[in-house]
Coordinates of N, CA, C and O and ligand atoms in Angstrom, one line a residue:
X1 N 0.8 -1.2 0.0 CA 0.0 0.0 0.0 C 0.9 1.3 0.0 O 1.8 1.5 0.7
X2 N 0.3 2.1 -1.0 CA 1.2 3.6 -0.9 C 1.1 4.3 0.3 O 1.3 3.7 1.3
X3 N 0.8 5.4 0.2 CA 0.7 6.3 1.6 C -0.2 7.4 1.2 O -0.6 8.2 2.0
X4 N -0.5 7.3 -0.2 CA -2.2 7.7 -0.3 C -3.4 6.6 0.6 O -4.1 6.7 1.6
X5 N -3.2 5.3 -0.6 CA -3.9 4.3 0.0 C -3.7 4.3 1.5 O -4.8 4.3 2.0
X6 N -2.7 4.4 2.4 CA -3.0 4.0 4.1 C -3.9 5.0 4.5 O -5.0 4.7 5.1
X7 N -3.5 6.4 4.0 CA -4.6 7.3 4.6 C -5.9 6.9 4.3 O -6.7 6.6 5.2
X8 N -6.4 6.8 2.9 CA -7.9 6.2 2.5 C -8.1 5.6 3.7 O -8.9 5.9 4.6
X9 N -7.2 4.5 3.3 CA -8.2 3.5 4.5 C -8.3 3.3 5.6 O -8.8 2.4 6.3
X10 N -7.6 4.6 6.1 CA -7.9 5.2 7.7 C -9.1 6.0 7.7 O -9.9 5.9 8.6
X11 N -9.2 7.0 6.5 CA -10.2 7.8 6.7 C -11.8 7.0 6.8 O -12.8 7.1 7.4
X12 N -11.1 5.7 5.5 CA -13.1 5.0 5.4 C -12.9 4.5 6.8 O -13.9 4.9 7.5
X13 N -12.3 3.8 7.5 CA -12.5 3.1 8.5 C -13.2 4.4 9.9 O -14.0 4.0 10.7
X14 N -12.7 5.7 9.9 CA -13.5 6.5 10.3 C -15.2 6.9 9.9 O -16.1 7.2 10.6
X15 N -15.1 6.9 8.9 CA -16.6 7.2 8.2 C -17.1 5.8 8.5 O -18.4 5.7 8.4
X16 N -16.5 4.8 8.8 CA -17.5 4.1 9.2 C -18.1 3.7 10.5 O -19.1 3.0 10.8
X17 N -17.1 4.2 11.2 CA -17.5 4.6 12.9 C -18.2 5.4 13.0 O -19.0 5.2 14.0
X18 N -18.4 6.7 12.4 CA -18.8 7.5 12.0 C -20.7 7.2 12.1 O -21.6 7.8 12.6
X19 N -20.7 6.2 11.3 CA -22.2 5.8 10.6 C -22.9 5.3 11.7 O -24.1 5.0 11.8
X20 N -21.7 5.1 13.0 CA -22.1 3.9 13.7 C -23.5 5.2 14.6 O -24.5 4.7 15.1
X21 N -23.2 7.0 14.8 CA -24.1 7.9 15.2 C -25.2 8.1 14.5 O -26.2 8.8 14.8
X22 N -24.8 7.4 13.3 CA -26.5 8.0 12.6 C -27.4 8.0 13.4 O -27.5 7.3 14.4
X23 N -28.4 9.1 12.9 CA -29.7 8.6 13.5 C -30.8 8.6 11.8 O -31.4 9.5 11.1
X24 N -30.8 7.7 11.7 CA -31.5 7.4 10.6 C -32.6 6.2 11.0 O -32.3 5.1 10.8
X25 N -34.1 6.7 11.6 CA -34.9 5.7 11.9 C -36.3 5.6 10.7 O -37.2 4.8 10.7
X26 N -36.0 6.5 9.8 CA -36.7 6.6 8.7 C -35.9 5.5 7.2 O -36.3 4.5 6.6
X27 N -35.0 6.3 7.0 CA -34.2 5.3 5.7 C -33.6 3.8 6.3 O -33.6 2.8 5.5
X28 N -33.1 3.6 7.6 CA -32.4 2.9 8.3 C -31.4 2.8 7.3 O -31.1 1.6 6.9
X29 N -30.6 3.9 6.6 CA -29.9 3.9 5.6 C -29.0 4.8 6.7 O -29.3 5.9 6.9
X30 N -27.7 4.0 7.4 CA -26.5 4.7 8.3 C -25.8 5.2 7.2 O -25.4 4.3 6.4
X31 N -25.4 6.6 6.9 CA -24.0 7.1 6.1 C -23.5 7.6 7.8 O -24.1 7.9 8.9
X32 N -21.6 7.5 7.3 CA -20.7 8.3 8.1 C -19.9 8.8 6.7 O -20.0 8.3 5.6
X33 N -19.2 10.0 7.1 CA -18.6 10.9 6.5 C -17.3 11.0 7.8 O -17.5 10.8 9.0
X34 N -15.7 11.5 7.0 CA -14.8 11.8 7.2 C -14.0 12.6 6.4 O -13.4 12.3 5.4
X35 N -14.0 13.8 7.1 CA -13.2 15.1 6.2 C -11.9 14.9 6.3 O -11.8 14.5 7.5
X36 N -10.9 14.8 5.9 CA -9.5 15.3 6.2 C -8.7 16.9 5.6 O -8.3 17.3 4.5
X37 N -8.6 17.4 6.7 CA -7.8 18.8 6.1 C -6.7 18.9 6.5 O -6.3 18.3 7.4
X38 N -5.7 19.9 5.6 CA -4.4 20.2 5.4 C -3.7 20.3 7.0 O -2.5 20.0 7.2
X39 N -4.7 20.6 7.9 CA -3.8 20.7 8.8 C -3.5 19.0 9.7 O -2.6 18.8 10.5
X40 N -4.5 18.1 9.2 CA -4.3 16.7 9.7 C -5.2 16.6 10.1 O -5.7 15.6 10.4
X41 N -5.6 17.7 10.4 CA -7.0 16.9 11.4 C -8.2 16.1 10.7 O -8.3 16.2 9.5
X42 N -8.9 15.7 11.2 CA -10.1 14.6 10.7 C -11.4 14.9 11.5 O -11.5 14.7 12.7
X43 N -12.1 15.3 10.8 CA -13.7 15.6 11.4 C -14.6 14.9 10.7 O -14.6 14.9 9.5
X44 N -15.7 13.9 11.8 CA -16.7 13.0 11.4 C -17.9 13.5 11.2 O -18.1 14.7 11.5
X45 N -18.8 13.0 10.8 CA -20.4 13.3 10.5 C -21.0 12.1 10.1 O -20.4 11.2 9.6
X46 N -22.4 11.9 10.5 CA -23.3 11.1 10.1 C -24.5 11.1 9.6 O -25.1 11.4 10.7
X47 N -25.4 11.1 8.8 CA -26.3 11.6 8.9 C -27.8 11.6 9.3 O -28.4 10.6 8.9
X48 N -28.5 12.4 9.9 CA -29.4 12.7 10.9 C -30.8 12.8 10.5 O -31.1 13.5 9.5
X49 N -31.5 12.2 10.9 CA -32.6 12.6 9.5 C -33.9 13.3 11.0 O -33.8 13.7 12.1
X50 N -34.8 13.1 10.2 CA -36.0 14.3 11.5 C -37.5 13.4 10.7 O -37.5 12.8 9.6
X51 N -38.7 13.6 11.5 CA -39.5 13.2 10.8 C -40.3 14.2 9.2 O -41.0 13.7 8.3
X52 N -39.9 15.4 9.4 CA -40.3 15.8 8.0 C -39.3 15.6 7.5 O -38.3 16.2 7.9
X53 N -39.3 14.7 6.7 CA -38.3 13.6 5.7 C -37.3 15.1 5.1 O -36.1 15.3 5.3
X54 N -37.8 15.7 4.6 CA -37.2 17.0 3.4 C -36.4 17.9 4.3 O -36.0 19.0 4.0
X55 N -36.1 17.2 5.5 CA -34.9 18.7 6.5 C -33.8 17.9 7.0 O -32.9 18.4 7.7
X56 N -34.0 16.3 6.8 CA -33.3 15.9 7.2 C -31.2 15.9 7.0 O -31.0 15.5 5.8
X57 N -30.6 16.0 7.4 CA -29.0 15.8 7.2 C -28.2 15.0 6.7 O -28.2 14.1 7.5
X58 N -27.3 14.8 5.7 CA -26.3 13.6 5.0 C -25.3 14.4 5.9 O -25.3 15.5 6.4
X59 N -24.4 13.2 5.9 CA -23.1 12.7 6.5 C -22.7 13.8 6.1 O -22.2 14.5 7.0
X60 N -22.6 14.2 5.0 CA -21.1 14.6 4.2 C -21.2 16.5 5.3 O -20.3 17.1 5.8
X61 N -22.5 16.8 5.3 CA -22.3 18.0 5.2 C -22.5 18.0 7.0 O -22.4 19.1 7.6
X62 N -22.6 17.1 7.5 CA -22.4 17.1 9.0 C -21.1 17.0 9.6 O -20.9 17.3 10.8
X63 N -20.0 16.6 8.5 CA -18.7 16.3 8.9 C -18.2 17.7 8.5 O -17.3 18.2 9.0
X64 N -18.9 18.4 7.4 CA -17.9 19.8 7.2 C -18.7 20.8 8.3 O -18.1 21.6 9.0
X65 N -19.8 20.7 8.5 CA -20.1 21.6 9.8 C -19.5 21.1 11.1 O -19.6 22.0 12.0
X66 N -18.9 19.8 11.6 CA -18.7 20.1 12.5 C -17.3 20.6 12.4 O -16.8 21.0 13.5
X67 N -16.5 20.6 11.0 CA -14.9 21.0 11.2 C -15.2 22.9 11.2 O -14.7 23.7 12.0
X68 N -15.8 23.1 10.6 CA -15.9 24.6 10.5 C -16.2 24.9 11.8 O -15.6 25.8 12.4
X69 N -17.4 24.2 12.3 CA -17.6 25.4 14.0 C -16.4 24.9 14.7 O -15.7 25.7 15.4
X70 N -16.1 24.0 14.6 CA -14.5 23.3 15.9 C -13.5 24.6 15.3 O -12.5 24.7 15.9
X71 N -13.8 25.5 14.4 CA -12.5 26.7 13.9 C -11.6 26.5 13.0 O -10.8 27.3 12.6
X72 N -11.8 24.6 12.6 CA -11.1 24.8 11.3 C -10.6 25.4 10.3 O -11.6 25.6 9.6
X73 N -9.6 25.8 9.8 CA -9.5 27.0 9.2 C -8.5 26.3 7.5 O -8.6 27.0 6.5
X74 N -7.9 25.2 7.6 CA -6.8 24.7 6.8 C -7.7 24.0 5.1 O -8.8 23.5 4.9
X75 N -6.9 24.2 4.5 CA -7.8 23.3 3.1 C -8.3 22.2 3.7 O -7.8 21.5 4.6
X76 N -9.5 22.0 2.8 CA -10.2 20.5 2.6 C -9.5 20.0 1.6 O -9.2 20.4 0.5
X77 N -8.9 18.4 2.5 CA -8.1 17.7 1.0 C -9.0 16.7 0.7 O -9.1 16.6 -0.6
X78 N -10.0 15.7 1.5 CA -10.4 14.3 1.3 C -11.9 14.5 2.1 O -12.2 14.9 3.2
X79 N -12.7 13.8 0.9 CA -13.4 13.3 2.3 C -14.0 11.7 1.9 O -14.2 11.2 0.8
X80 N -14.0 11.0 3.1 CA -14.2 9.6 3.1 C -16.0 9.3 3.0 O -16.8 10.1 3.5
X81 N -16.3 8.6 2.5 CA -18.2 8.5 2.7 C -18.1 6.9 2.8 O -17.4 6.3 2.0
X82 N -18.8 6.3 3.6 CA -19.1 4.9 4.1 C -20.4 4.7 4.1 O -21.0 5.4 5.0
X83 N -21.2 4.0 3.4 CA -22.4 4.1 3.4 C -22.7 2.0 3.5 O -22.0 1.1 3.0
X84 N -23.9 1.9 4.3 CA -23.9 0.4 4.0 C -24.3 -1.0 3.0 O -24.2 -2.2 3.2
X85 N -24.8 -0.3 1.9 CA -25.3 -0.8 0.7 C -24.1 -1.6 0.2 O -23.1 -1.6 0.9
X86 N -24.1 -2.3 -0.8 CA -23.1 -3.4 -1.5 C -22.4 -2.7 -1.8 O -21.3 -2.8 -1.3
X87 N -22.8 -1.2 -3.0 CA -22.0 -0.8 -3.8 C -22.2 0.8 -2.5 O -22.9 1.0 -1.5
X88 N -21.2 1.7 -3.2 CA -20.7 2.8 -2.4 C -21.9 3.8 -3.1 O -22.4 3.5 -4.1
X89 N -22.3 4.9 -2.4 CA -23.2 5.9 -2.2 C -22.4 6.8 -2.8 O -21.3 7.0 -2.4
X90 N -22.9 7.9 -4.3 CA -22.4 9.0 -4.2 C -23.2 10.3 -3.7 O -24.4 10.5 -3.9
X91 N -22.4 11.0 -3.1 CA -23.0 12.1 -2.7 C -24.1 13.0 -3.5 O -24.1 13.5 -4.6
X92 N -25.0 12.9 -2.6 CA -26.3 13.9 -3.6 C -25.9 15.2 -3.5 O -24.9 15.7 -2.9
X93 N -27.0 15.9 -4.6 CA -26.1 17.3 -5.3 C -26.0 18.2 -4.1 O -25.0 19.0 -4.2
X94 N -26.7 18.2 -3.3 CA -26.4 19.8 -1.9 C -25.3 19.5 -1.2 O -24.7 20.3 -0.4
X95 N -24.7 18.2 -1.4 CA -23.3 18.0 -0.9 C -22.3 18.1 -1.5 O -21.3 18.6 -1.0
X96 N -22.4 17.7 -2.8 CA -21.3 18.2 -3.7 C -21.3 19.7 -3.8 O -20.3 20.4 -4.0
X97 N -22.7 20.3 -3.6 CA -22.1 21.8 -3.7 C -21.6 22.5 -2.6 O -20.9 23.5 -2.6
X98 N -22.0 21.6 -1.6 CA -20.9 22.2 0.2 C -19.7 21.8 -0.2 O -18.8 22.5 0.3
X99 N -19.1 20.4 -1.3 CA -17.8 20.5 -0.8 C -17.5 21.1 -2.0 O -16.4 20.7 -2.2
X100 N -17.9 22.0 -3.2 CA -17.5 22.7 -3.9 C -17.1 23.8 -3.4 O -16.2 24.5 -3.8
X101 N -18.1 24.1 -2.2 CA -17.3 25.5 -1.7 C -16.0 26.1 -1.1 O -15.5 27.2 -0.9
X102 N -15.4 24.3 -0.8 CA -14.3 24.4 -0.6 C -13.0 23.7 -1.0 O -12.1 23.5 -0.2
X103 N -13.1 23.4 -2.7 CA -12.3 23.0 -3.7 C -12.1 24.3 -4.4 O -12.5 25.4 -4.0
X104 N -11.5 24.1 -5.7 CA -10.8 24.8 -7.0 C -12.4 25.5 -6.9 O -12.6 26.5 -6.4
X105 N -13.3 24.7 -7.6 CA -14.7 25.9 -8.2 C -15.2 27.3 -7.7 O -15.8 28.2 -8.2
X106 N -14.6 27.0 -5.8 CA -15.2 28.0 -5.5 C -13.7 29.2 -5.2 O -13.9 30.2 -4.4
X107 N -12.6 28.9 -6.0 CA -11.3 29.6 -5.6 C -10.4 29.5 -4.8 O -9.5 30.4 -4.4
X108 N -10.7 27.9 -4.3 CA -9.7 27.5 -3.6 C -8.4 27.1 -4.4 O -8.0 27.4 -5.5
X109 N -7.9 26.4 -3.5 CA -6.3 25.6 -4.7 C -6.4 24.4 -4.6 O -5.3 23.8 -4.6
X110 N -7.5 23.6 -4.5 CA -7.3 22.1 -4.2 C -8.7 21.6 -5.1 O -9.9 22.1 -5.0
X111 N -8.1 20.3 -5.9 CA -9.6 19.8 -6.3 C -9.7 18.3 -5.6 O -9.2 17.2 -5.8
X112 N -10.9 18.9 -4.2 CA -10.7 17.7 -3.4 C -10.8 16.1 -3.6 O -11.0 15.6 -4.7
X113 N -10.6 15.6 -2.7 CA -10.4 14.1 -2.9 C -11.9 13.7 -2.5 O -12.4 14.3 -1.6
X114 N -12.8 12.4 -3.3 CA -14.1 12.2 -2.5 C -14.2 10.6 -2.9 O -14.6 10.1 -3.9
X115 N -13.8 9.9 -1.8 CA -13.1 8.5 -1.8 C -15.1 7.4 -1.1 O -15.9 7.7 -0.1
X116 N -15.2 6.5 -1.9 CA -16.6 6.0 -1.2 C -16.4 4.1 -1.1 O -16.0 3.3 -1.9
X117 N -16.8 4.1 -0.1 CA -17.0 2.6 0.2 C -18.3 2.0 0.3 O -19.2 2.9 0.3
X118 N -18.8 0.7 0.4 CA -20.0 0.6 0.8 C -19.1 -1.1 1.9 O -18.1 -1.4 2.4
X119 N -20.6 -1.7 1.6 CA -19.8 -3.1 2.4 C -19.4 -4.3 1.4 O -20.0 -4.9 0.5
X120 N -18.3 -4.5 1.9 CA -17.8 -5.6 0.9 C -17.1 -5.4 -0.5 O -17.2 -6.3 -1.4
X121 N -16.4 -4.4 -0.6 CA -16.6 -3.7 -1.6 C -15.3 -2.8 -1.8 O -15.0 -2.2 -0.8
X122 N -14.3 -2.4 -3.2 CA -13.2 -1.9 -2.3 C -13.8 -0.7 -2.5 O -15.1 -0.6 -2.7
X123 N -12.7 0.6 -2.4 CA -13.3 1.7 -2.5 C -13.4 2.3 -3.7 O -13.6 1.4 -4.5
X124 N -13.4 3.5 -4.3 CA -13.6 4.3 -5.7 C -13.2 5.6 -4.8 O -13.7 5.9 -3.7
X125 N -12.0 6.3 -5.7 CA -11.9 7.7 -5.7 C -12.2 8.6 -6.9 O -12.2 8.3 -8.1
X126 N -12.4 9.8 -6.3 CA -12.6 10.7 -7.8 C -12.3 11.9 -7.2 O -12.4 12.1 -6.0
X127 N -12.0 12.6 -7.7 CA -11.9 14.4 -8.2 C -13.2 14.7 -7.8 O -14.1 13.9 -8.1
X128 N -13.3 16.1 -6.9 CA -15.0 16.5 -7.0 C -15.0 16.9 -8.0 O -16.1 16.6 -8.5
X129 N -14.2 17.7 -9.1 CA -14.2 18.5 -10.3 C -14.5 17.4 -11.6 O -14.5 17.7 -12.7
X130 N -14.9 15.8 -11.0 CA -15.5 14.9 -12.0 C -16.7 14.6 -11.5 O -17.5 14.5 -12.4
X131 N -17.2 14.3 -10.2 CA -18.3 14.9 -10.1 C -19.4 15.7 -10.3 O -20.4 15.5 -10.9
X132 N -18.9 17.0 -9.6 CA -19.8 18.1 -10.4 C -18.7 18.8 -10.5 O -18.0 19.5 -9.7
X133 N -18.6 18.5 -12.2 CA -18.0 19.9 -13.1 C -18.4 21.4 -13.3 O -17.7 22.4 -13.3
X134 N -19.9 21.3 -13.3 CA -20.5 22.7 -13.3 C -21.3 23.1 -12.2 O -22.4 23.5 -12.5
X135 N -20.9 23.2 -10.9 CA -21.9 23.7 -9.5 C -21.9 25.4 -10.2 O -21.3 26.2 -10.9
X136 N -23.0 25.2 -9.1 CA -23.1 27.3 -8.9 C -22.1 27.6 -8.5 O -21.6 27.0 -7.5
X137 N -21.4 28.9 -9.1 CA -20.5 30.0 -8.3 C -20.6 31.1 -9.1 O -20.7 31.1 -10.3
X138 N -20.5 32.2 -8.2 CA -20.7 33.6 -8.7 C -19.3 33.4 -9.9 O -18.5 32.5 -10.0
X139 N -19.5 34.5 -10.7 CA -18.4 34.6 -12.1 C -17.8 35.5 -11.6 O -16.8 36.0 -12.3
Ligands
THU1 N1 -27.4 10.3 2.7 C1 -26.2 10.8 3.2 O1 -26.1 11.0 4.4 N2 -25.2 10.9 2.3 C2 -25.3 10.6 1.0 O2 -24.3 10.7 0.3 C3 -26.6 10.1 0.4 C4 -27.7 10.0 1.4 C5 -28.5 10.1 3.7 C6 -29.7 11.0 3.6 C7 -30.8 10.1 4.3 O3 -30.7 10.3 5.7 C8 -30.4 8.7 3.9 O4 -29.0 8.7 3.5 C9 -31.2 8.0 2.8 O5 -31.2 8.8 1.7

């Protein structure tokens, strides 16, 4: 294993502890999320759901709000998504546009990493910028 791969599979092995807070009693569909930023640190999320189904929270954007209020301040390089289906979960579009906000599209310097596992399964990485090539951003 390189020393991209070890981090991956530190970060999925987080997002999947991660999943272990869901509170998902509606989908019974557990996502965890794992950010990693420039400064090392690692912030988790899971996601939360409510009974009006339409307000409920994905992982992805629970793990970047909890790094931004903790005062995070360093680039977003990676984030890990663990979801428990066969095949890996990609992020639905209100997430790709949170973590657009803080890749290349939105004027950052980094075209983040968005690495996904499911169970049994190895992982898949990609570029957000192959993701969503065209998000909203002011011109
Ligand atoms: N979900 C996430 O947390 N992340 C994703 O990438 C896709 C979907 C959540 C939302 C909802 O609580 C449940 O999974 C089923 O859609």
């Amino acid at each position: 294993m390189n020393e991209n791969e070890i981090q991956f599979t530190e970060l999925l092995e987080k997002a999947k502890e991660a999943s272990k807070t869901s509170y998902s009693p509606y989908s019974k569909f557990a996502v965890g999320a794992a950010c990693l930023f420039e400064s090392g640190k690692i912030y988790l999320g899971s996601n939360i759901e409510n009974v009006s189904y339409g307000i409920g929270l994905c992982a992805e954007r629970n793990a970047l709000s909890t790094a931004l209020a903790a005062g995070e301040k360093s680039q977003l390089t990676t984030i890990a998504v663990y979801s428990p289906n066969q095949k890996h979960c990609l992020p639905c579009g209100a997430c790709l546009q949170w973590l657009s906000e803080f890749s290349t599209m939105c004027g950052n310097n980094y075209d983040i990493t968005v690495i996904l596992e499911g169970d049994n399964t190895d992982y898949t990485a990609y570029k957000l910028s192959e993701l969503l090539p065209y998000g909203f951003k002011f011109q």
